[in-house]
């Protein structure tokens, strides 16, 4: 009998409860853009409006998983902060006084400014983009324009990670590689915040935890991934390299290394010339054909190091026929890391980690690597023709990102971590870290950067951001002065692979190395969180010459939202949202490949814009045609491409190679290389807006030396050659720079930079204190200060999102409870955070899960009053703060010249080197953050600031 006390609808006797109500009338697939994961999504629409966003279960990146940011894309789409129409400045810069103009006027204005620059001095255009995903197009456009001054956000974010990996193992962490989540038994993660690769990492960590694998997190702060770690190591910022080298010391000291892996897959056996003071000192011994040599222990003579049947020496000093002394790389490595300076007891105090704990970590790593090996019954053949019946792996894996990258010693730390992987034999083996296709790449990949010369109306042939092999590839003039406005690829940042966006405005303001005419930016919030010091950047953007003209005459800015940078531009080109446009996650740029095979993706417009806006890629292509850039026009001068979809489909960077690798060829049957396919985009849409090629089992591991993989990678256009990629313990390109500093070669650094180059271009990783900390007295600033990006935000993009704002409407300064108590600071107190560059005020939250000598906060939560169409007294402006206000772009002055506060090898912004003091505010100073710049004025005809934003009506 039914329970008569229950409502009839609960007993099934009355109405039927609908558990699967239709969400909308249409579902379209595309790619998320709420962070950089590039997850596949399904967008549900009703009456042409977005109703619901869910993960695409077929997509290889996220397998249907979607995070809060991805779901909240609805509120990004309907944010009142979206720009409405093109704007021209009609008042002083920074006043916010604009007039709406037509696209015809906007394009005529931009074309006029840019044409003048191109016809007179193309280098006077600085074209810099933020966290966009169309850099293969923007870089190509800049080269066609003829300016060397192009880069994206990488120099501000992670170039140390990329360069450290690409010059060492031919790949890198995060976007270039991933953990073998299914097989790894032990993971050590260094400095990875929640915003990086978050869905794949969350999925992977879930798999590992379910299998009982151990997860160790090395991070000054225990949040996000670190909060679920089995072991949290709260290291002092900037000392990760010391810890890694101490681990190498222990592994070498106790002889727990994979010698077979080192001999077969690294340059451990290559012979290095020892000729102190000579022009060949530290270079590899090579034969007449330029092949590196190893010492054959049987023949007692040097031979081609790639000889399969040879028994090479790994230690010893040998003499060549011409009398030169040579030693194997392994010996040089062992001599360094077995030194007393890298013993656990020697580094413990600086790292803030007990020596016993370092030894225990080394023991655990070695136990997993050498006592718990994994064997897969899968035959394969290596690049030297040797057949292997099985694939044997060390199930120890590592992952790292910005936490070790954003230091001025980060390049060598990243390289050291890769050396640790090599010592363990844990690169692309079962259970270890694995390359994501299209990596690995040759070391270093491709030619050097283009832009050694430029002239009016002349394109630059080659890639503006590429890979120097030595001093001859630098972009400097005959006197050694930089040719780029950001000084990337100069003696000040020789391996500035991603450019140095953080120095552009400051160098331009100083006219160093020359003034610019037009600053053209896309999605780069340089007047706030994309600058190391926002108020100084704003000062330069508004600085005037004696005649009243601006130091930077023209500023063009493209963005979808009313950010803090909008008021400082002269011309605003409003972009669409990611749900309103085509995008290409290109095989030429940052594709969605995985360890299981290469892949790429697109975005398709799922709704039409309701504003007078245009996709930036379309705008750029039209500007290219208007300016007559050779690749953007046909022989008769008409546009080569009508829009971005046309470009994606028909552009060929080289014969058969275009932005997308899937469904190539006229009939769509080719992959990687093939003629343009007019139906290519339709095929992507049919497949959920992505393409993926799955590697056969024999190509799954050892990609750096797997003959079948290397041959297929070349055939698919991912590499120009199929030779084995030999991982580099000793880096000859670095040694070439060091030799130049010692007076060798035709291209040598200026006298003032010789000691810097000789010191920091060491071919073996070493640790040094961060440069900013070397350059001033640290006693007044006893604490390190770092930032993290929260899982619910990405850069500053979530600031105008009503749902995400409710999670992080303001930020606190997080501080060790024990440290705060010693200083008389209590929970919720207001404090001044002071550095050598200035001070900022915020409110404190005390916690246990932070290194006691470190304070931290969420980045990009604090907003300028009035920006992002937030109310002037929003919590983001009143209680949120930006740590950037106490960071500086420059190291303390050195004998009349200034050096960037950056890694001396790559130019990576070193904003994690910050040292501060924290003092309690006086009672009358409580209540709101400082500095607190005046409220910015919204552009005309923006939507009213709503009190409540509601989801589109059902």
XYZ file of N, CA and C in Angstrom, residues 6 46 101 213 252 322 341 402 507 510-511 517 555 591 614 639 671 721 737 752 772 834 847 857 908 928 954:
81
model
N 2.616 10.791 2.041
C 3.476 11.430 1.046
C 2.643 12.158 0.013
N 18.845 28.054 -27.484
C 17.401 28.148 -27.635
C 17.064 29.532 -28.142
N 32.688 54.995 -33.885
C 32.887 55.234 -35.304
C 32.489 53.983 -36.066
N 48.693 5.297 -6.725
C 49.994 5.900 -7.020
C 50.231 7.088 -6.094
N 73.416 10.071 -8.090
C 74.770 9.790 -8.563
C 75.628 9.192 -7.458
N 95.239 14.856 -32.751
C 95.826 16.192 -32.881
C 96.216 16.779 -31.523
N 78.588 21.330 -2.957
C 77.608 22.419 -2.980
C 76.189 21.920 -3.191
N 54.707 27.260 -14.261
C 55.131 28.629 -14.024
C 55.874 28.815 -12.706
N 60.630 50.161 -23.062
C 61.692 50.466 -24.024
C 61.234 51.513 -25.027
N 61.360 54.920 -23.560
C 62.726 55.423 -23.423
C 63.428 55.582 -24.771
N 62.762 55.161 -25.862
C 63.410 55.205 -27.174
C 64.622 54.305 -27.238
N 56.457 54.099 -33.608
C 55.364 54.970 -34.039
C 54.016 54.413 -33.586
N 48.397 54.175 -30.552
C 48.122 52.910 -29.867
C 46.808 52.357 -30.405
N 48.815 23.108 -30.841
C 47.722 22.175 -31.102
C 47.340 21.376 -29.860
N 33.835 42.637 -34.788
C 34.360 41.726 -35.805
C 35.449 40.841 -35.194
N 42.257 40.916 -52.468
C 42.511 40.098 -51.279
C 42.647 38.616 -51.623
N 46.429 13.298 -44.242
C 46.613 13.882 -42.925
C 48.012 14.474 -42.827
N 63.144 16.254 -40.583
C 64.052 15.118 -40.698
C 63.601 14.029 -39.738
N 77.775 30.688 -26.807
C 77.603 32.038 -26.276
C 78.680 32.349 -25.243
N 80.206 45.370 -21.313
C 79.481 45.361 -20.040
C 78.692 44.074 -19.829
N 67.403 39.738 -8.928
C 66.912 40.870 -8.137
C 67.355 40.732 -6.691
N 55.320 45.799 1.184
C 56.270 46.767 0.631
C 57.481 46.066 0.036
N 47.043 31.080 7.331
C 46.895 29.672 6.961
C 48.142 28.902 7.367
N 49.087 35.625 -3.012
C 47.716 36.043 -3.266
C 47.280 35.542 -4.631
N 62.694 35.772 -19.663
C 61.464 35.481 -18.923
C 61.279 36.465 -17.778
N 40.022 49.583 2.681
C 40.084 49.410 1.227
C 41.534 49.354 0.793
N 14.456 30.892 -19.814
C 14.122 29.601 -20.435
C 12.974 29.782 -21.421
